[in-house]
Short mmCIF file of C-alpha atoms and ligand atoms in Angstrom, two decimals:
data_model
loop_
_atom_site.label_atom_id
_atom_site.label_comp_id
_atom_site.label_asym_id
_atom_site.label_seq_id
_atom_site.Cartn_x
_atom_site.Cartn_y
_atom_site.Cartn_z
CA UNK A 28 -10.54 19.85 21.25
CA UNK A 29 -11.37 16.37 19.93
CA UNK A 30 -11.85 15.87 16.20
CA UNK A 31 -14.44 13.71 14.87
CA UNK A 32 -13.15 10.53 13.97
CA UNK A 33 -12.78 9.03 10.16
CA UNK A 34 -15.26 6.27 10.64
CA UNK A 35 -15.18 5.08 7.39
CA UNK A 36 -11.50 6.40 6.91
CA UNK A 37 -11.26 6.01 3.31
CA UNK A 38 -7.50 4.79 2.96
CA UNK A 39 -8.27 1.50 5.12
CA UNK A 40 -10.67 0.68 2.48
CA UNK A 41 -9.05 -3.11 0.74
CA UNK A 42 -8.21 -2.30 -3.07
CA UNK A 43 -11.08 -3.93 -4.90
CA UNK A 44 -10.35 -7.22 -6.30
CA UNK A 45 -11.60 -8.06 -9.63
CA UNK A 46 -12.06 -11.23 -10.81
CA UNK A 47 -12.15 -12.64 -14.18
CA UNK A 48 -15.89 -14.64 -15.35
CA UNK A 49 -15.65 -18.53 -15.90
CA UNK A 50 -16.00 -17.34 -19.46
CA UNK A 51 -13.00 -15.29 -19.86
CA UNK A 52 -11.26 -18.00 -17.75
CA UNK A 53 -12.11 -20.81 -20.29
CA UNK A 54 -11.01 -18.23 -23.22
CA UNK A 55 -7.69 -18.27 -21.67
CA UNK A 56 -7.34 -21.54 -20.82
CA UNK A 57 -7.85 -21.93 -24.58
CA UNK A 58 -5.40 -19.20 -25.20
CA UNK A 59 -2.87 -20.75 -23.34
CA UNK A 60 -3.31 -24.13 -24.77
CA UNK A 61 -2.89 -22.87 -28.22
CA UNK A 62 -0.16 -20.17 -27.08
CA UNK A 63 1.84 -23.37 -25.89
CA UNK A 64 1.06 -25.26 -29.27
CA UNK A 65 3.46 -22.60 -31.34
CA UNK A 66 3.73 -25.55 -33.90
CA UNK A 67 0.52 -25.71 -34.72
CA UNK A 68 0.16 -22.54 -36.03
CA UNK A 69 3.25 -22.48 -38.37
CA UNK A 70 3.53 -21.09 -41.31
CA UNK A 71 5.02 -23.29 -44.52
CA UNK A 72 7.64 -21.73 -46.89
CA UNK A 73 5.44 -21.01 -49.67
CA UNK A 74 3.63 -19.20 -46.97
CA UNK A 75 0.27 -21.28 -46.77
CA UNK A 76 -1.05 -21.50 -43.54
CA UNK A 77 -1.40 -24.75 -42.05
CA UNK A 78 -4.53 -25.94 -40.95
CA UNK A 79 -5.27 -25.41 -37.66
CA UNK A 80 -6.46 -28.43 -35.07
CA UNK A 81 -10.26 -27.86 -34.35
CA UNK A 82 -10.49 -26.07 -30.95
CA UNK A 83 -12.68 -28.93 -29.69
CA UNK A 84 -10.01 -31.69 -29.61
CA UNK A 85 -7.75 -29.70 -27.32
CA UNK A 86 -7.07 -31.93 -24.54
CA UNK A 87 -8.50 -31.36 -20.64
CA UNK A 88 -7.44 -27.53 -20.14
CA UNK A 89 -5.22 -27.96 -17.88
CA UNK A 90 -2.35 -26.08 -20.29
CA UNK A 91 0.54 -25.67 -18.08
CA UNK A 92 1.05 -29.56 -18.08
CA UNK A 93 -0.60 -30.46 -21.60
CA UNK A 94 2.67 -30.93 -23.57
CA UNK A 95 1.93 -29.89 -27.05
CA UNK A 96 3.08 -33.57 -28.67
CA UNK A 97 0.39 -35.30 -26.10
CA UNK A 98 -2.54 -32.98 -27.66
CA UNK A 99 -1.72 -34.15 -30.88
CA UNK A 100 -1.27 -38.23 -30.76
CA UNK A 101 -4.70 -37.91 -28.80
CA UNK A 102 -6.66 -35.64 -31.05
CA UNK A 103 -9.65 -38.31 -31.59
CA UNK A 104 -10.36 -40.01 -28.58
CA UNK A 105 -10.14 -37.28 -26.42
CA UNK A 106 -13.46 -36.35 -25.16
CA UNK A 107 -14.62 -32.55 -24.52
CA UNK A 108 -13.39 -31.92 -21.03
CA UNK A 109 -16.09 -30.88 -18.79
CA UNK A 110 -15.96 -27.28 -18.15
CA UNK A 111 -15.25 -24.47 -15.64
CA UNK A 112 -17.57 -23.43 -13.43
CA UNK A 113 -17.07 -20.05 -11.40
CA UNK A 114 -18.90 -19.50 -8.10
CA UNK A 115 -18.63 -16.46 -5.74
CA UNK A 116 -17.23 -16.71 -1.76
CA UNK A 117 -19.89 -15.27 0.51
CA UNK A 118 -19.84 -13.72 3.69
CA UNK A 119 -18.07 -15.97 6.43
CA UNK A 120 -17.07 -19.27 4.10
CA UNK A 121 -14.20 -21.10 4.17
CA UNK A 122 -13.26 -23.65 1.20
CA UNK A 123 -14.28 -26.21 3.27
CA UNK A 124 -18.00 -24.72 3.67
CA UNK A 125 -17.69 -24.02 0.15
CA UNK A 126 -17.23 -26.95 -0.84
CA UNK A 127 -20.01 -28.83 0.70
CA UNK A 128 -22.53 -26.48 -0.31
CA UNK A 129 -21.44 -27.57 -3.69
CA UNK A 130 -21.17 -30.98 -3.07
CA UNK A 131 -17.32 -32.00 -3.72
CA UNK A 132 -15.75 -34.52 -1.18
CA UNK A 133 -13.66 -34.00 2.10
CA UNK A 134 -11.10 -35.94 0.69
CA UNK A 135 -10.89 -34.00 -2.58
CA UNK A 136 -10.65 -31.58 -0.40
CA UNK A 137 -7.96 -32.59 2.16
CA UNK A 138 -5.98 -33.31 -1.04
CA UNK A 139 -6.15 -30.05 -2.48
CA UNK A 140 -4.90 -28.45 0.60
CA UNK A 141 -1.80 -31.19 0.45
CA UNK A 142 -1.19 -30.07 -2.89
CA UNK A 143 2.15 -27.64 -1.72
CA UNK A 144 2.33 -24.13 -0.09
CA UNK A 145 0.07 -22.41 -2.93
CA UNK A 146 -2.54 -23.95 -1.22
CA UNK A 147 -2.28 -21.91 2.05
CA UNK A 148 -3.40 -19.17 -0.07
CA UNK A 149 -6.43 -20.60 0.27
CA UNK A 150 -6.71 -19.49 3.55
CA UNK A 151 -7.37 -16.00 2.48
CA UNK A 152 -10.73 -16.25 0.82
CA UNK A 153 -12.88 -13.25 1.01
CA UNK A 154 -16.52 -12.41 0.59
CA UNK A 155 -17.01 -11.71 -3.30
CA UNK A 156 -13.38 -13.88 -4.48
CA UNK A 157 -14.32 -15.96 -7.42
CA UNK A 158 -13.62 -19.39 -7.84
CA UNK A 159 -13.68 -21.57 -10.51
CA UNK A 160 -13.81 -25.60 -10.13
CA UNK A 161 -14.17 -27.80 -12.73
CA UNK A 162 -15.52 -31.58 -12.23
CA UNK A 163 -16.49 -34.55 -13.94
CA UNK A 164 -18.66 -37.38 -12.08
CA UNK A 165 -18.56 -35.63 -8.63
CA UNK A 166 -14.97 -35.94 -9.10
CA UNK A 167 -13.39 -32.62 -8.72
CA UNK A 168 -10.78 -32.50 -11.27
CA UNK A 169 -9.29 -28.70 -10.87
CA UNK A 170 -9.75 -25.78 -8.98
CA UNK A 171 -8.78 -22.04 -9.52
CA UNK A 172 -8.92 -19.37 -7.44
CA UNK A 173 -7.41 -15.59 -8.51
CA UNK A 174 -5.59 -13.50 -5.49
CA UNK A 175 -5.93 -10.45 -7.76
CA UNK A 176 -5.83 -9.66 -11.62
CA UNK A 177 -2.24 -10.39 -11.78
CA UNK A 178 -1.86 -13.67 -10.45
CA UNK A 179 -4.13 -17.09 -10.86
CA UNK A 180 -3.92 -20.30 -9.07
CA UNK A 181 -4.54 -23.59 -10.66
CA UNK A 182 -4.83 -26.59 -8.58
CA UNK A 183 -5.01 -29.67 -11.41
CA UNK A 184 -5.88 -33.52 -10.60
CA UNK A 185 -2.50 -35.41 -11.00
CA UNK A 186 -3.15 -37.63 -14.13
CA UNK A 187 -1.13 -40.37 -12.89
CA UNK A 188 -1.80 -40.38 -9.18
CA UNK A 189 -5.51 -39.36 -9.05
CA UNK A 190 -5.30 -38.91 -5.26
CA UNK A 191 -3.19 -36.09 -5.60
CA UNK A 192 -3.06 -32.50 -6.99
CA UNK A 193 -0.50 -30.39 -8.76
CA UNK A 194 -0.49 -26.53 -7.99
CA UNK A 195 1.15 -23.52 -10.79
CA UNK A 196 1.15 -20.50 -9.93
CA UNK A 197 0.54 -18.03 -12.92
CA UNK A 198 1.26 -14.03 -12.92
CA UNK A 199 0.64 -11.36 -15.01
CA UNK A 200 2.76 -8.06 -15.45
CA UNK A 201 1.07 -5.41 -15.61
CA UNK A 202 2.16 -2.36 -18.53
CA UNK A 203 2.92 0.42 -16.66
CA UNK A 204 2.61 3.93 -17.44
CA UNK A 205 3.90 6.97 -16.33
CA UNK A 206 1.16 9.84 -15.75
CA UNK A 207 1.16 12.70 -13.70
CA UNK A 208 -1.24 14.91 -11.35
CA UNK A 209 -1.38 18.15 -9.47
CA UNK A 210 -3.72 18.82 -7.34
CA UNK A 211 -4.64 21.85 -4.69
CA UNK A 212 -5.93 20.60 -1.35
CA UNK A 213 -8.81 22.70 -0.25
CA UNK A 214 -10.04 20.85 2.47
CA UNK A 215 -7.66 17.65 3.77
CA UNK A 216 -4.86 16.37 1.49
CA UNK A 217 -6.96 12.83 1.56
CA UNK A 218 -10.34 14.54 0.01
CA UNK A 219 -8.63 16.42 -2.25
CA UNK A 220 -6.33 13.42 -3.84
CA UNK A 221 -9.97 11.82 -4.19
CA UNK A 222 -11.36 14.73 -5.68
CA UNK A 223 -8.77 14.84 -8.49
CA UNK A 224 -9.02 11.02 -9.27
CA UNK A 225 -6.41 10.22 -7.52
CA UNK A 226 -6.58 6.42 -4.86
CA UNK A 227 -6.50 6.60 -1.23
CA UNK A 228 -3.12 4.35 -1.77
CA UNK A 229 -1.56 7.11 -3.58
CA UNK A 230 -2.34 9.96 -1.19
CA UNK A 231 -1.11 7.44 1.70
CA UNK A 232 2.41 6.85 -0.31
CA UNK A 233 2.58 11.11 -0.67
CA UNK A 234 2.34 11.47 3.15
CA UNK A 235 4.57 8.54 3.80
CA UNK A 236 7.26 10.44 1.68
CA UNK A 237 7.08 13.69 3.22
CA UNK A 238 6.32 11.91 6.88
CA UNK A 239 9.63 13.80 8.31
CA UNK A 240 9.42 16.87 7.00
CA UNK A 241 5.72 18.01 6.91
CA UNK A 242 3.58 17.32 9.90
CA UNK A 243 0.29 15.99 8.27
CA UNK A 244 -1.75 16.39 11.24
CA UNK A 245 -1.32 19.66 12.19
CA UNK A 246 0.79 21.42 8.96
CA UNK A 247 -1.58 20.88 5.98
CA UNK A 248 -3.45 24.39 5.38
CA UNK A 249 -5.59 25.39 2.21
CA UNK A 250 -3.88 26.04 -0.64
CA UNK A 251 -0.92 23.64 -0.03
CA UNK A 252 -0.14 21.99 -3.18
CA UNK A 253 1.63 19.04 -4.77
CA UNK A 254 2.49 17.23 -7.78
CA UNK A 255 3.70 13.98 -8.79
CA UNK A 256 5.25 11.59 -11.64
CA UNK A 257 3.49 8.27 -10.40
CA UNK A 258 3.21 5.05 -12.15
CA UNK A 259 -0.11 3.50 -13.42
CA UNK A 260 -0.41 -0.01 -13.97
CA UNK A 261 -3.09 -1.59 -16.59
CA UNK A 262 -3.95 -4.81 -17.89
CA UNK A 263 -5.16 -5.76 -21.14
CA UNK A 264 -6.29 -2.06 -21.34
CA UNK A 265 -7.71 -1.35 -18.40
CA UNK A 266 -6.49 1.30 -15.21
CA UNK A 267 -6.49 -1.95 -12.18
CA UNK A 268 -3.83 0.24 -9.53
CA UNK A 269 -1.03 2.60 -9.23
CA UNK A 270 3.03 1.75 -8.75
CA UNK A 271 5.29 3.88 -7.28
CA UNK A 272 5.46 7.42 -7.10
CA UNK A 273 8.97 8.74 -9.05
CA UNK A 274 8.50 12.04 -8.01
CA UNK A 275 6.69 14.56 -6.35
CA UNK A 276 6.79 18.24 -5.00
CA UNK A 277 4.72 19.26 -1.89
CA UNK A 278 4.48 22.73 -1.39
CA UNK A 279 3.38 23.17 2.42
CA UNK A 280 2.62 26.72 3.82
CA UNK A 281 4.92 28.49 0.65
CA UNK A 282 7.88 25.75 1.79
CA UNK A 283 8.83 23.36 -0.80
CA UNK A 284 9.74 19.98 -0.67
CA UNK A 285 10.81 17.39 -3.51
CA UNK A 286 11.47 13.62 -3.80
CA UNK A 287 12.72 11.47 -5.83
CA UNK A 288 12.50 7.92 -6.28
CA UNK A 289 15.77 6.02 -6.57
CA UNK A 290 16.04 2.25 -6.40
CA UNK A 291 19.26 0.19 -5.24
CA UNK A 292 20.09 -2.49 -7.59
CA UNK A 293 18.01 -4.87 -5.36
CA UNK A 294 15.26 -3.29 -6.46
CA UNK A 295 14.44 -1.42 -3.45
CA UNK A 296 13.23 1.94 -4.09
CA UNK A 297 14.05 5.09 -1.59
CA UNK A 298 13.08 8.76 -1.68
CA UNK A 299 15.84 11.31 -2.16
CA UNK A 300 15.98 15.62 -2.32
CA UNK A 301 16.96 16.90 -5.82
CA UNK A 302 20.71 16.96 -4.05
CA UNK A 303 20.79 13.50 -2.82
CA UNK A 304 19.99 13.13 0.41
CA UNK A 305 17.47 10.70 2.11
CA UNK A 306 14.19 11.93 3.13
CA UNK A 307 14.01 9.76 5.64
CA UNK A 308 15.13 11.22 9.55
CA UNK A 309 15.85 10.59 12.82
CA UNK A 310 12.49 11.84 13.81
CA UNK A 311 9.31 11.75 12.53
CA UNK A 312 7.01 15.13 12.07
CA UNK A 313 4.31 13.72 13.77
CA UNK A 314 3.98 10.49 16.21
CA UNK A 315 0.58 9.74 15.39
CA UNK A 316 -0.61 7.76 12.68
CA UNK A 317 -2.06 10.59 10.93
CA UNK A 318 -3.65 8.23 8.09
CA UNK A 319 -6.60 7.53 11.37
CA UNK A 320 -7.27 11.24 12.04
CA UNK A 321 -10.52 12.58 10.34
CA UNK A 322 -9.67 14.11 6.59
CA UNK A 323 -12.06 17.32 8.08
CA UNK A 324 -9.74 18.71 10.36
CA UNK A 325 -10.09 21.94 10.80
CA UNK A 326 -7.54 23.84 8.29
CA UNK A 327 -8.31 27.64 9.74
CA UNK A 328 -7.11 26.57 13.69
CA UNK A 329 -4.61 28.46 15.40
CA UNK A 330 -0.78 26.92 15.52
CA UNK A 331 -0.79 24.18 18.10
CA UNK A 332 0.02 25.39 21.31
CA UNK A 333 3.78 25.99 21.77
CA UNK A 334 5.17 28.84 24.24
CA UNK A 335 1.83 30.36 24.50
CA UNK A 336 0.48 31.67 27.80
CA UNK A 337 -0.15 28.55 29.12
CA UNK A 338 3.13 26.92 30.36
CA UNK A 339 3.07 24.18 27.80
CA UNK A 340 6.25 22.63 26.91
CA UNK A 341 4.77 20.30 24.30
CA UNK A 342 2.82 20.18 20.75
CA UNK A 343 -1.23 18.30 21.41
CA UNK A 344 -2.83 16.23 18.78
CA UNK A 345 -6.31 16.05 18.84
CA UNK A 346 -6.96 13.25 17.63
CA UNK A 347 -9.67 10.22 18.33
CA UNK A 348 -9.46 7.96 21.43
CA UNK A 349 -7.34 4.75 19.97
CA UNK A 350 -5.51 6.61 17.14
CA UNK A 351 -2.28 4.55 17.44
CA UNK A 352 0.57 6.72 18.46
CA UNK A 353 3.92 5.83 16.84
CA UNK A 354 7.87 6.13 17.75
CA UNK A 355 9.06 9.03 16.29
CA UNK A 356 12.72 7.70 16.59
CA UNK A 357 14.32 4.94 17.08
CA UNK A 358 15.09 4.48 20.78
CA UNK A 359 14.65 2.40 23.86
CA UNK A 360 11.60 2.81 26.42
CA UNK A 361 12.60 4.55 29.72
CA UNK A 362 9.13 4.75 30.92
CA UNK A 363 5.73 3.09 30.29
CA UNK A 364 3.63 4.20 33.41
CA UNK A 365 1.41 6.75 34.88
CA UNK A 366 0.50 9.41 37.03
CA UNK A 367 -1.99 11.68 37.98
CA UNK A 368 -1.43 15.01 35.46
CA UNK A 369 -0.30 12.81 32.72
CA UNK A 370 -2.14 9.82 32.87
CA UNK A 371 -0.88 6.92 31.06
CA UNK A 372 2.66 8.12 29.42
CA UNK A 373 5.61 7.11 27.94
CA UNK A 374 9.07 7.91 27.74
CA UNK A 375 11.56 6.84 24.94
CA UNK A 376 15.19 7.52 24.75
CA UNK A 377 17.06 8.37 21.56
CA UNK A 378 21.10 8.01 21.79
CA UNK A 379 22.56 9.88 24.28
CA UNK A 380 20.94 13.13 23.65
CA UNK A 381 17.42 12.73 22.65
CA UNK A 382 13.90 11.76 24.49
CA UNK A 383 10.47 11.55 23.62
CA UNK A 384 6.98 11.93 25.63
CA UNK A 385 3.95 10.83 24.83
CA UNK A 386 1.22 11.48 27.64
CA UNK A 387 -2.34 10.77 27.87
CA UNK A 388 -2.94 7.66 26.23
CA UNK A 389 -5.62 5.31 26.75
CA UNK A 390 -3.26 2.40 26.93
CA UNK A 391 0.09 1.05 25.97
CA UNK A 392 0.72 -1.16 23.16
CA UNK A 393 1.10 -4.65 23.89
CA UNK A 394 4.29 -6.13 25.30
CA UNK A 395 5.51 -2.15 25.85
CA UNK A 396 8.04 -2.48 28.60
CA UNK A 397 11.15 0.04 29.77
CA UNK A 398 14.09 -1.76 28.92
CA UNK A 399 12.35 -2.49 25.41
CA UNK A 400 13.43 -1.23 22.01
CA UNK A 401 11.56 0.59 19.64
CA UNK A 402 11.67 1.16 16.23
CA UNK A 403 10.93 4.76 14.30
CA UNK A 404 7.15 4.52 13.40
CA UNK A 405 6.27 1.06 16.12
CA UNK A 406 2.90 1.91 17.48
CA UNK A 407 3.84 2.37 21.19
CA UNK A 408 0.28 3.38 22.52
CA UNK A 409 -2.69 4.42 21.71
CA UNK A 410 -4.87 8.70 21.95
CA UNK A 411 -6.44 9.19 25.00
CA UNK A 412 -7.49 11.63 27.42
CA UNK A 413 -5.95 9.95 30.76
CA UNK A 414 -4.38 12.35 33.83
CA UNK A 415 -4.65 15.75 33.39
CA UNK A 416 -6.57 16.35 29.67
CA UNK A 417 -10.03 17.94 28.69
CA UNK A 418 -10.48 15.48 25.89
CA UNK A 419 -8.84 12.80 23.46
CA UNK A 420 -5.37 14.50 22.80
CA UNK A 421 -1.64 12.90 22.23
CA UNK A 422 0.69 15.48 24.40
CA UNK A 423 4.18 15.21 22.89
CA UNK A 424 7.56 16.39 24.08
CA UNK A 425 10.59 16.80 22.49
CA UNK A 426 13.71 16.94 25.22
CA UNK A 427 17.17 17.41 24.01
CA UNK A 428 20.15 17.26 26.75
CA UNK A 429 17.19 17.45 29.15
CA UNK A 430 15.87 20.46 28.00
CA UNK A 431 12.65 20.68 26.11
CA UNK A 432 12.66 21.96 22.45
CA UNK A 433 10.22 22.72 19.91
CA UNK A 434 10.86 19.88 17.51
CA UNK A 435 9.46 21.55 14.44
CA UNK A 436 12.18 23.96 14.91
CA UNK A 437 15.24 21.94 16.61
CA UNK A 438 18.13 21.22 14.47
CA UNK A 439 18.12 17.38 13.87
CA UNK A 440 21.05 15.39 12.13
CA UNK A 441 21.19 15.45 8.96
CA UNK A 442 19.90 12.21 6.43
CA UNK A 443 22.42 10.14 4.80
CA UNK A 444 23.06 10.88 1.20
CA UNK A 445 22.90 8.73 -1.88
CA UNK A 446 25.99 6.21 -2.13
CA UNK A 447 28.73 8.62 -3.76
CA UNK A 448 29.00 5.80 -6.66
CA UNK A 449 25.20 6.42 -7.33
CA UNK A 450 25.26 9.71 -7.47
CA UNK A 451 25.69 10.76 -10.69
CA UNK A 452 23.06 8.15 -12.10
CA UNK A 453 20.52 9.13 -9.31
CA UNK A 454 21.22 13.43 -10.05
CA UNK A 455 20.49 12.48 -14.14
CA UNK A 456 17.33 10.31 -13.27
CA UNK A 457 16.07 13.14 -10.41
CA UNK A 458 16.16 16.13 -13.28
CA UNK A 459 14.37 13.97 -15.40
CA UNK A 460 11.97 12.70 -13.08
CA UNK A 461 11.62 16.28 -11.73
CA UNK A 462 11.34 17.89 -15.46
CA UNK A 463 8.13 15.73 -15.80
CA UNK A 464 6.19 17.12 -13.05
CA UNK A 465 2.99 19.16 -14.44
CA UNK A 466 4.21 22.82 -13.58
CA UNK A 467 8.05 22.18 -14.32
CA UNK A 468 6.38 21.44 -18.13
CA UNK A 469 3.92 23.85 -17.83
CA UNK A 470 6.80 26.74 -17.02
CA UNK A 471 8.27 24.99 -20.25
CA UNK A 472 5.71 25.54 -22.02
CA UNK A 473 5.60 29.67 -21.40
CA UNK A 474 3.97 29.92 -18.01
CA UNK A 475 0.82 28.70 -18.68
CA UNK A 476 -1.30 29.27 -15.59
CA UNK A 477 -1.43 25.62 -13.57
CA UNK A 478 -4.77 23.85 -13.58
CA UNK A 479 -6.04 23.64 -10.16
CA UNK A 480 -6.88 20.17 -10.50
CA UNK A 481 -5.72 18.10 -12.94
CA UNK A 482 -6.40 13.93 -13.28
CA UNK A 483 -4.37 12.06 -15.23
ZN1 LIG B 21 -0.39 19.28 25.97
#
């Protein structure tokens, strides 16, 4: 009955940071300087070019408060500024370790970390960030540290009050491009997104799409299919992470399912159907967090048990002890106890009509009371194999007006639908969006057989 767990469950994995050398940190530093110094770079009517100030007199790089009429009164006595040195965060340092292995001052310190709120970013340090610090004399005169590719942190020595230091905050946008994929899942929708190129976070924003229509713990079989219109992002050339899906089309034991990404005009995106109507439900497919259940389930099992032999008026998960199990509604707790055949179990209600079970589990989550609300997806408890169970299974129950239903099959309320005054902006964009997936061209282009796997 039990699965073997995703140990190394691939989607937890942290997107890999890059980080940018000293070197190419110095080169932009420089960029910026002269990028700032537009005048210096003119052109003259006749079309000569003026000359250039040698790179060398460019004052201390700290560009961002360098005003370009300061560089040039001081272009001979100012002095090469001492340069930027990177160094790499190993395992278990804070700044503060850091910083005395390298010799810089508790006070230097304490100052940085006064320097504003951009400095409680420098709480997050993790093994392999770069830094770069850059000191003259022992005196640490700036400090950088880069979150990610798209955003760098300059902490500066205040030129008039040398106790203190200024903080800017730089970010890059990245260019974004659209690209598409299709791929055929063979084995678990998670290995075969890898197998076509495709990142964990990708696979992970699919599911979360399709969360309350397709069950993917216990719906995915071979041959299920799916496509998307998903954005890439890239900086100065290079692939560093994927945006938001626009579209996509999951085709789930011959059923088909579309979405389509529409975003209010705060900026806050939602899926859609082709017609309009949210994706999202009262109830999710399936109340475990399926993102923790091993990628090598087994695709040739049996339908869970429902109205089989067995008087079983519920649908199990198998699924590892501790896989967090979720509200599938919103709703208020009713019970959070136990007995003997169902061990630890809880009980949510949903409006007037609805309720939820959830039996078996190891434990609750914390601060799970009755009386207490819950929200749709809140990890309530956690897979277990308490009261009554053979081995690590969620038992879930779907009651409505008291009587248990088989909630892949109940009629649910329907989603809400776009706002009418959207509509006929989000049914252009979703035929668009929906034209671009790989086999709506490919029928375009005379029925070309699909590719079974196709990277962008
Ligand atoms: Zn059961």
């Amino acid at each position: 009955m039990a699965r073997r767990t995703g140990a190394h469950s691939p989607w937890r994995r942290p997107v890999p940071r890059a980080h940018a050398l000293a070197a190419t940190g110095l080169a932009l530093t420089l960029g910026l300087a002269l990028g700032l110094w537009p005048e210096a770079h003119s052109i003259s009517e006749e079309g000569t070019e003026l000359a250039d100030p040698a790179p060398e007199v460019i004052p201390a790089p700290s560009p961002l408060s360098a005003t370009p009429s300061a560089a040039l009164t001081s272009i001979p006595a100012v002095p090469e500024p001492s340069p930027w040195r990177s160094l790499t965060v190993r395992p278990g340092e804070s700044l503060a370790r850091i910083f005395q292995r390298e010799g810089i001052s508790a006070r230097a310190l304490a100052a940085l970390m006064a320097s504003g709120a951009l400095a409680k970013r420098l709480a997050d340090l993790r093994p392999g960030d770069q830094l770069e610090l850059r000191e003259e004399n022992g005196t640490l005169l700036g400090f950088r540290f880069r979150p990610s590719r798209l955003e760098t942190l300059t902490f500066t020595r205040d030129s008039e009050d040398a106790s203190r230091f200024g903080a800017e905050q730089e970010l890059r946008s990245p260019t974004v491009t659209e690209r598409t994929a299709q791929v055929v899942i063979e084995d678990a929708l998670f290995l075969a997104a890898q197998k076509a190129g495709l990142d964990d976070r990708l696979a992970l924003a699919l599911a979360e799409i399709f969360q309350w229509d397709i069950d993917f713990v216990l719906d995915i079989r071979r041959s299920d299919r799916f496509e998307l219109l998903y954005e890439e992002q890239s900086l100065d050339g290079e692939v560093i992470g994927t945006g938001a899906i626009l579209a996509a089309r999951f085709v789930n034991r011959g059923e088909v399912f579309e979405a389509v990404r529409y975003e209010d005009s705060a900026g806050n995106g939602s899926y859609y159907t082709p017609e309009g109507r949210s994706l999202r439900k009262a109830f999710l497919r399936a109340p475990v967090q399926f993102t923790r259940i091993s990628s090598n389930f087994n695709l040739r099992r049996k339908h869970p048990l429902w109205n089989t032999a067995r008087p079983h008026r519920g649908i199990d998960y198998a699924a590892p002890t501790g896989t967090p199990v979720v509200a599938a509604g919103d709703g208020k707790v009713v019970k959070a106890t136990r007995n003997a055949p169902s061990g630890n179990y809880v009980v949510l209600q949903h409006g007037e009509r609805y309720q939820t079970k959830y039996l078996h589990l190891s434990r609750f989550a914390k601060s799970l009371k009755a009386g207490r609300r819950v929200k749709q997806g809140q990890v309530i408890g956690y897979v277990g194999s308490t009261g009554w169970a053979t081995g690590p299974h969620l038992h879930y129950e779907f009651l409505v007006g008291g009587a248990h239903q088989n909630p892949r099959t109940v009629a649910l309320p329907k989603a809400d639908p776009i706002a009418p005054e959207a509509k006929a902006d989000f049914t252009r964009l979703a035929l668009a969006r929906l034209a671009a997936l790989p086999s709506a061209q490919r029928l375009a282009l005379n029925g070309t057989k699909p590719a079974r796997h196709e990277t962008p």
